[in-house]
Amino acid sequence: MVSTLSSTTDGDGSQRDSSENNEPSLQEKTFDDSIAVSIPDGDEDTIFSWRKLWAFTGPGFLMSIAYLDPGNIESDLQAGAQAEYRLLWVLLVSHFIGMLLQRMSARLGVVSNKHMAEIAYDYYPVIPRLCLWLMIEVAIVCSDVQEVIGTAIAIYLLSKGRIPLLVGVLITILDTFTFLLIDRYGVRKLELVFVVLISTMMATFGYEFIVMKPDIGEVAKGTVIPWCSGCGKEEITTAISIFGAVIMPHNFYLHSALVKSRKIDRTNEKRIAEANKYFSIESAFALCVSFFINLFVLSVFARGLYQKTNQDVSSMCLAHNDIPDSDVFPNNTELVTVDLYQGGIYLGCQFGFFAMFIWAIGIFAAGQSSTMTGTYTGQPTQILSIICGVVIIAVNIYFITQTVEQYLGSKWYIFVIMTPVTILYLGFITYLTIYCLVACEMIDATVRIPGFDFRRKLKIDAPWIKNKVPRVNEGYA
């Protein structure tokens, strides 16, 4: 969907002259005109139009799939089993931050008609561009691994263990290619498939929520009160895992490309503002749906497994011979820990095979859909993004330090080895940040900083900067 090193130049390196064809360069698209969605005319005098919202609906739901992959589901069930309802507010905050970042990504695609990868190609020199590409590729691969394995686990549970995990992985790979072929028959059809999968997750995990009957008062309290009384290192680590599972950078690249599937007149500033408005509404609604699905999962396992021991669950499972691998929980007094597979077994032991079957369908929908997987718009959101970035980097460094101490010890030579790595990490982040600030005109490009050439000939202007309007027939998007 998104080419990280995509070019906006011809083969000889020269910039395309938009006057050579009938369309200006700002009409270049990721999506073919034959499958792109047209926006209905009219309703210019109304503040809100359901007809236009429907035309813009789709990209947000495809984007929200990343918030519902098996990695998110597993972090939810572990949070519920470890901290009961006390980490629900982390889920809410991470979705809110994700909504702000996705909004920026969508606005970038709408205003510039370029996705994030194309913008990075035009603005960054070769070295940071390659580093970004490698990091995004690694992120996608790591995400795909847990998504494929999650779907294979679902197939294993649905077949009562008759289909082994390896065969489930192969089936998942074939299914993924099959679903992606739907894109050839129109964007709307592909979007419909993902809406069906999200609806399946909403129905299945909602069913589990109703059957488990968690304390609604405690659910509400854990959602709105940003505190975790009595939480230790394990609970804090789980909270960080929730945040990391929700905020996935490669999803911003996807969202900035998906919004290009709508035919928007980028020579008309009102049409751009209209598209930004409806994409924001649609994305907010899609992420609200994903938040409630995650809330259902966390609440179910908070109600069922918090402070339970392996022995408690094991004795319950031994009474259900019809559940595959009902002896998966050891018979000891340690607090129970669960993953996607053990979570399904537990639900089967608690409520029978049908509950496990419903759980497996939800996991299958999550894993199958999540194989589909941005940015400054105004000064306030720029400052917010910088603050969020600083906090995330600080958290990364803290937990890297904690992990090193836990597994490698705190000897002096360990820190001697890790110090250069940390310096390189901070240096690279600083390098990218300075270029971002210059691109957004928060630092004057005439400022001379050793090692930075801000006056290189850029292929496009920065159309998302406030008070700048797209210019037709000059290569601006």
CSV table of N, CA and C in Angstrom, one decimal, residues 252-353:
chain,number,residue,atom,x,y,z
A,252,PHE,N,0.6,5.1,10.9
A,252,PHE,CA,0.4,6.5,10.5
A,252,PHE,C,0.7,6.6,9.0
A,253,TYR,N,1.7,5.8,8.5
A,253,TYR,CA,2.0,5.8,7.1
A,253,TYR,C,0.8,5.3,6.3
A,254,LEU,N,0.2,4.2,6.8
A,254,LEU,CA,-1.0,3.6,6.2
A,254,LEU,C,-2.1,4.6,6.1
A,255,HIS,N,-2.4,5.3,7.2
A,255,HIS,CA,-3.6,6.2,7.2
A,255,HIS,C,-3.4,7.4,6.3
A,256,SER,N,-2.2,7.9,6.2
A,256,SER,CA,-1.9,9.0,5.3
A,256,SER,C,-2.1,8.6,3.8
A,257,ALA,N,-1.9,7.3,3.5
A,257,ALA,CA,-2.1,6.8,2.2
A,257,ALA,C,-3.6,6.4,1.9
A,258,LEU,N,-4.3,5.9,2.9
A,258,LEU,CA,-5.7,5.5,2.7
A,258,LEU,C,-6.6,6.7,2.4
A,259,VAL,N,-6.3,7.8,2.9
A,259,VAL,CA,-7.2,9.0,2.7
A,259,VAL,C,-7.1,9.4,1.2
A,260,LYS,N,-6.1,9.0,0.5
A,260,LYS,CA,-6.0,9.3,-0.9
A,260,LYS,C,-6.9,8.5,-1.8
A,261,SER,N,-7.7,7.6,-1.1
A,261,SER,CA,-8.7,6.8,-1.9
A,261,SER,C,-9.9,7.6,-2.2
A,262,ARG,N,-10.0,8.9,-1.7
A,262,ARG,CA,-11.2,9.7,-2.0
A,262,ARG,C,-10.8,10.8,-3.0
A,263,LYS,N,-11.6,11.1,-4.0
A,263,LYS,CA,-11.3,12.1,-5.0
A,263,LYS,C,-11.7,13.5,-4.4
A,264,ILE,N,-10.6,14.2,-4.1
A,264,ILE,CA,-10.8,15.5,-3.4
A,264,ILE,C,-10.2,16.6,-4.3
A,265,ASP,N,-11.0,17.6,-4.5
A,265,ASP,CA,-10.5,18.8,-5.4
A,265,ASP,C,-9.5,19.6,-4.5
A,266,ARG,N,-8.2,19.3,-4.7
A,266,ARG,CA,-7.2,20.0,-3.9
A,266,ARG,C,-6.9,21.4,-4.3
A,267,THR,N,-7.6,21.9,-5.4
A,267,THR,CA,-7.4,23.3,-5.8
A,267,THR,C,-8.4,24.1,-5.0
A,268,ASN,N,-9.3,23.5,-4.3
A,268,ASN,CA,-10.4,24.2,-3.5
A,268,ASN,C,-10.1,24.0,-2.0
A,269,GLU,N,-9.8,25.1,-1.4
A,269,GLU,CA,-9.5,25.1,0.1
A,269,GLU,C,-10.7,24.6,0.9
A,270,LYS,N,-11.9,24.9,0.5
A,270,LYS,CA,-13.1,24.5,1.2
A,270,LYS,C,-13.2,23.0,1.2
A,271,ARG,N,-12.9,22.4,0.0
A,271,ARG,CA,-13.0,20.9,-0.1
A,271,ARG,C,-12.0,20.2,0.7
A,272,ILE,N,-10.8,20.8,0.9
A,272,ILE,CA,-9.8,20.2,1.7
A,272,ILE,C,-10.2,20.3,3.2
A,273,ALA,N,-10.7,21.4,3.6
A,273,ALA,CA,-11.2,21.6,5.0
A,273,ALA,C,-12.4,20.6,5.2
A,274,GLU,N,-13.2,20.4,4.3
A,274,GLU,CA,-14.4,19.5,4.4
A,274,GLU,C,-13.9,18.1,4.6
A,275,ALA,N,-12.9,17.7,3.7
A,275,ALA,CA,-12.4,16.3,3.8
A,275,ALA,C,-11.7,16.1,5.2
A,276,ASN,N,-10.9,17.1,5.7
A,276,ASN,CA,-10.3,16.9,7.0
A,276,ASN,C,-11.3,16.7,8.1
A,277,LYS,N,-12.5,17.5,8.0
A,277,LYS,CA,-13.5,17.4,9.0
A,277,LYS,C,-14.1,16.0,9.0
A,278,TYR,N,-14.5,15.5,7.9
A,278,TYR,CA,-15.2,14.2,7.8
A,278,TYR,C,-14.3,13.1,8.1
A,279,PHE,N,-13.0,13.1,7.7
A,279,PHE,CA,-12.1,12.1,8.0
A,279,PHE,C,-11.8,12.1,9.5
A,280,SER,N,-11.8,13.3,10.2
A,280,SER,CA,-11.6,13.3,11.6
A,280,SER,C,-12.8,12.7,12.4
A,281,ILE,N,-14.0,13.0,11.9
A,281,ILE,CA,-15.2,12.4,12.6
A,281,ILE,C,-15.2,10.9,12.4
A,282,GLU,N,-14.9,10.4,11.2
A,282,GLU,CA,-14.9,9.0,10.9
A,282,GLU,C,-13.8,8.3,11.7
A,283,SER,N,-12.6,8.8,11.8
A,283,SER,CA,-11.5,8.2,12.6
A,283,SER,C,-11.8,8.1,14.0
A,284,ALA,N,-12.4,9.2,14.6
A,284,ALA,CA,-12.8,9.3,16.0
A,284,ALA,C,-13.8,8.2,16.3
A,285,PHE,N,-14.8,8.0,15.4
A,285,PHE,CA,-15.8,7.0,15.7
A,285,PHE,C,-15.2,5.6,15.6
A,286,ALA,N,-14.3,5.3,14.6
A,286,ALA,CA,-13.7,4.0,14.5
A,286,ALA,C,-12.8,3.7,15.7
A,287,LEU,N,-12.1,4.7,16.2
A,287,LEU,CA,-11.3,4.4,17.4
A,287,LEU,C,-12.1,4.2,18.6
A,288,CYS,N,-13.3,4.9,18.7
A,288,CYS,CA,-14.2,4.6,19.8
A,288,CYS,C,-14.6,3.2,19.8
A,289,VAL,N,-14.9,2.6,18.6
A,289,VAL,CA,-15.3,1.2,18.5
A,289,VAL,C,-14.2,0.3,19.0
A,290,SER,N,-13.0,0.6,18.5
A,290,SER,CA,-11.8,-0.2,18.9
A,290,SER,C,-11.6,-0.1,20.4
A,291,PHE,N,-11.8,1.1,21.0
A,291,PHE,CA,-11.6,1.2,22.5
A,291,PHE,C,-12.5,0.3,23.2
A,292,PHE,N,-13.8,0.3,22.8
A,292,PHE,CA,-14.8,-0.5,23.5
A,292,PHE,C,-14.5,-2.0,23.4
A,293,ILE,N,-14.0,-2.4,22.2
A,293,ILE,CA,-13.7,-3.8,22.0
A,293,ILE,C,-12.5,-4.2,23.0
A,294,ASN,N,-11.5,-3.4,23.0
A,294,ASN,CA,-10.4,-3.6,24.0
A,294,ASN,C,-10.9,-3.6,25.4
A,295,LEU,N,-11.8,-2.7,25.7
A,295,LEU,CA,-12.3,-2.6,27.1
A,295,LEU,C,-13.1,-3.9,27.4
A,296,PHE,N,-13.8,-4.5,26.5
A,296,PHE,CA,-14.5,-5.7,26.7
A,296,PHE,C,-13.6,-6.8,27.1
A,297,VAL,N,-12.5,-7.0,26.4
A,297,VAL,CA,-11.5,-8.0,26.6
A,297,VAL,C,-10.9,-7.9,28.0
A,298,LEU,N,-10.4,-6.6,28.3
A,298,LEU,CA,-9.7,-6.4,29.6
A,298,LEU,C,-10.7,-6.7,30.7
A,299,SER,N,-11.9,-6.2,30.6
A,299,SER,CA,-12.9,-6.4,31.7
A,299,SER,C,-13.2,-7.9,31.9
A,300,VAL,N,-13.3,-8.6,30.9
A,300,VAL,CA,-13.7,-10.1,31.0
A,300,VAL,C,-12.6,-10.8,31.8
A,301,PHE,N,-11.4,-10.6,31.5
A,301,PHE,CA,-10.3,-11.3,32.2
A,301,PHE,C,-10.0,-10.7,33.6
A,302,ALA,N,-10.3,-9.4,33.8
A,302,ALA,CA,-10.2,-8.8,35.1
A,302,ALA,C,-11.3,-9.5,36.0
A,303,ARG,N,-12.5,-9.7,35.5
A,303,ARG,CA,-13.5,-10.3,36.3
A,303,ARG,C,-13.2,-11.8,36.6
A,304,GLY,N,-12.6,-12.5,35.6
A,304,GLY,CA,-12.5,-13.9,35.7
A,304,GLY,C,-11.2,-14.4,36.3
A,305,LEU,N,-10.1,-13.7,36.1
A,305,LEU,CA,-8.8,-14.2,36.5
A,305,LEU,C,-8.0,-13.4,37.5
A,306,TYR,N,-8.5,-12.3,37.9
A,306,TYR,CA,-7.7,-11.5,38.8
A,306,TYR,C,-7.6,-12.2,40.2
A,307,GLN,N,-6.3,-12.3,40.6
A,307,GLN,CA,-6.0,-12.9,41.9
A,307,GLN,C,-6.3,-14.4,41.9
A,308,LYS,N,-6.6,-15.0,40.7
A,308,LYS,CA,-6.8,-16.5,40.7
A,308,LYS,C,-5.4,-17.2,40.5
A,309,THR,N,-5.3,-18.4,41.1
A,309,THR,CA,-4.1,-19.2,40.9
A,309,THR,C,-4.3,-20.2,39.8
A,310,ASN,N,-3.1,-20.8,39.4
A,310,ASN,CA,-3.2,-21.8,38.4
A,310,ASN,C,-4.0,-23.0,38.9
A,311,GLN,N,-3.9,-23.3,40.2
A,311,GLN,CA,-4.7,-24.4,40.8
A,311,GLN,C,-6.2,-24.2,40.7
A,312,ASP,N,-6.6,-22.9,40.9
A,312,ASP,CA,-8.1,-22.6,40.8
A,312,ASP,C,-8.6,-22.9,39.4
A,313,VAL,N,-7.8,-22.4,38.3
A,313,VAL,CA,-8.2,-22.6,37.0
A,313,VAL,C,-8.1,-24.1,36.5
A,314,SER,N,-7.0,-24.7,37.0
A,314,SER,CA,-6.8,-26.1,36.6
A,314,SER,C,-7.9,-27.0,37.1
A,315,SER,N,-8.3,-26.9,38.4
A,315,SER,CA,-9.4,-27.7,38.9
A,315,SER,C,-10.7,-27.5,38.2
A,316,MET,N,-10.9,-26.3,37.7
A,316,MET,CA,-12.1,-26.0,36.9
A,316,MET,C,-12.1,-26.7,35.6
A,317,CYS,N,-10.8,-26.7,34.9
A,317,CYS,CA,-10.7,-27.2,33.6
A,317,CYS,C,-10.7,-28.7,33.6
A,318,LEU,N,-10.3,-29.4,34.6
A,318,LEU,CA,-10.3,-30.8,34.7
A,318,LEU,C,-11.7,-31.4,34.6
A,319,ALA,N,-12.7,-30.6,34.9
A,319,ALA,CA,-14.0,-31.1,34.8
A,319,ALA,C,-14.6,-31.0,33.4
A,320,HIS,N,-13.8,-30.4,32.5
A,320,HIS,CA,-14.3,-30.3,31.1
A,320,HIS,C,-13.4,-31.0,30.1
A,321,ASN,N,-13.8,-32.3,29.9
A,321,ASN,CA,-12.9,-33.1,29.0
A,321,ASN,C,-13.1,-32.8,27.5
A,322,ASP,N,-14.2,-32.0,27.2
A,322,ASP,CA,-14.5,-31.7,25.8
A,322,ASP,C,-13.7,-30.5,25.3
A,323,ILE,N,-12.9,-29.8,26.2
A,323,ILE,CA,-12.1,-28.7,25.9
A,323,ILE,C,-10.7,-29.2,25.6
A,324,PRO,N,-10.2,-28.9,24.4
A,324,PRO,CA,-8.8,-29.3,24.0
A,324,PRO,C,-7.8,-28.7,25.0
A,325,ASP,N,-6.8,-29.5,25.4
A,325,ASP,CA,-5.7,-29.1,26.2
A,325,ASP,C,-6.2,-28.4,27.5
A,326,SER,N,-7.2,-29.1,28.1
A,326,SER,CA,-7.7,-28.5,29.4
A,326,SER,C,-6.7,-28.6,30.5
A,327,ASP,N,-5.6,-29.4,30.3
A,327,ASP,CA,-4.6,-29.5,31.4
A,327,ASP,C,-3.5,-28.5,31.2
A,328,VAL,N,-3.7,-27.4,30.4
A,328,VAL,CA,-2.6,-26.5,30.1
A,328,VAL,C,-2.2,-25.7,31.3
A,329,PHE,N,-3.1,-25.5,32.3
A,329,PHE,CA,-2.7,-24.8,33.5
A,329,PHE,C,-2.1,-25.7,34.5
A,330,PRO,N,-0.9,-25.4,35.0
A,330,PRO,CA,-0.2,-26.3,36.0
A,330,PRO,C,-1.0,-26.3,37.3
A,331,ASN,N,-0.9,-27.3,38.1
A,331,ASN,CA,-1.6,-27.4,39.4
A,331,ASN,C,-0.7,-26.9,40.5
A,332,ASN,N,-0.5,-25.6,40.5
A,332,ASN,CA,0.3,-24.9,41.6
A,332,ASN,C,-0.4,-23.7,42.1
A,333,THR,N,0.1,-23.1,43.1
A,333,THR,CA,-0.5,-21.9,43.7
A,333,THR,C,0.0,-20.6,43.2
A,334,GLU,N,0.7,-20.6,42.1
A,334,GLU,CA,1.2,-19.3,41.6
A,334,GLU,C,0.0,-18.6,40.9
A,335,LEU,N,0.1,-17.2,40.9
A,335,LEU,CA,-1.0,-16.5,40.2
A,335,LEU,C,-1.0,-16.8,38.7
A,336,VAL,N,-2.2,-17.0,38.2
A,336,VAL,CA,-2.3,-17.4,36.8
A,336,VAL,C,-1.8,-16.4,35.8
A,337,THR,N,-1.1,-16.8,34.8
A,337,THR,CA,-0.7,-15.9,33.7
A,337,THR,C,-1.3,-16.5,32.4
A,338,VAL,N,-1.8,-15.7,31.5
A,338,VAL,CA,-2.5,-16.2,30.3
A,338,VAL,C,-2.1,-15.5,29.1
A,339,ASP,N,-2.2,-16.2,28.0
A,339,ASP,CA,-2.0,-15.6,26.6
A,339,ASP,C,-3.3,-15.8,25.8
A,340,LEU,N,-3.2,-15.6,24.5
A,340,LEU,CA,-4.4,-15.7,23.7
A,340,LEU,C,-4.9,-17.2,23.8
A,341,TYR,N,-4.0,-18.1,23.7
A,341,TYR,CA,-4.4,-19.5,23.7
A,341,TYR,C,-5.0,-19.9,25.0
A,342,GLN,N,-4.3,-19.6,26.1
A,342,GLN,CA,-4.8,-20.0,27.4
A,342,GLN,C,-6.1,-19.3,27.8
A,343,GLY,N,-6.2,-18.0,27.3
A,343,GLY,CA,-7.4,-17.3,27.5
A,343,GLY,C,-8.6,-18.0,26.9
A,344,GLY,N,-8.5,-18.5,25.7
A,344,GLY,CA,-9.6,-19.3,25.1
A,344,GLY,C,-9.9,-20.5,25.9
A,345,ILE,N,-8.8,-21.2,26.3
A,345,ILE,CA,-9.1,-22.5,27.1
A,345,ILE,C,-9.8,-22.1,28.4
A,346,TYR,N,-9.4,-21.0,29.1
A,346,TYR,CA,-10.1,-20.7,30.3
A,346,TYR,C,-11.6,-20.4,30.1
A,347,LEU,N,-11.9,-19.6,29.1
A,347,LEU,CA,-13.3,-19.3,28.8
A,347,LEU,C,-14.1,-20.6,28.5
A,348,GLY,N,-13.4,-21.6,27.8
A,348,GLY,CA,-14.1,-22.8,27.6
A,348,GLY,C,-14.4,-23.6,28.8
A,349,CYS,N,-13.4,-23.6,29.8
A,349,CYS,CA,-13.5,-24.3,31.1
A,349,CYS,C,-14.6,-23.6,31.9
A,350,GLN,N,-14.7,-22.3,31.8
A,350,GLN,CA,-15.6,-21.5,32.7
A,350,GLN,C,-17.1,-21.6,32.1
A,351,PHE,N,-17.2,-21.5,30.8
A,351,PHE,CA,-18.6,-21.4,30.3
A,351,PHE,C,-18.9,-22.4,29.2
A,352,GLY,N,-18.0,-23.3,28.9
A,352,GLY,CA,-18.3,-24.4,27.9
A,352,GLY,C,-17.6,-24.0,26.6
A,353,PHE,N,-17.7,-25.0,25.7
A,353,PHE,CA,-17.0,-24.9,24.4
A,353,PHE,C,-17.5,-23.7,23.6
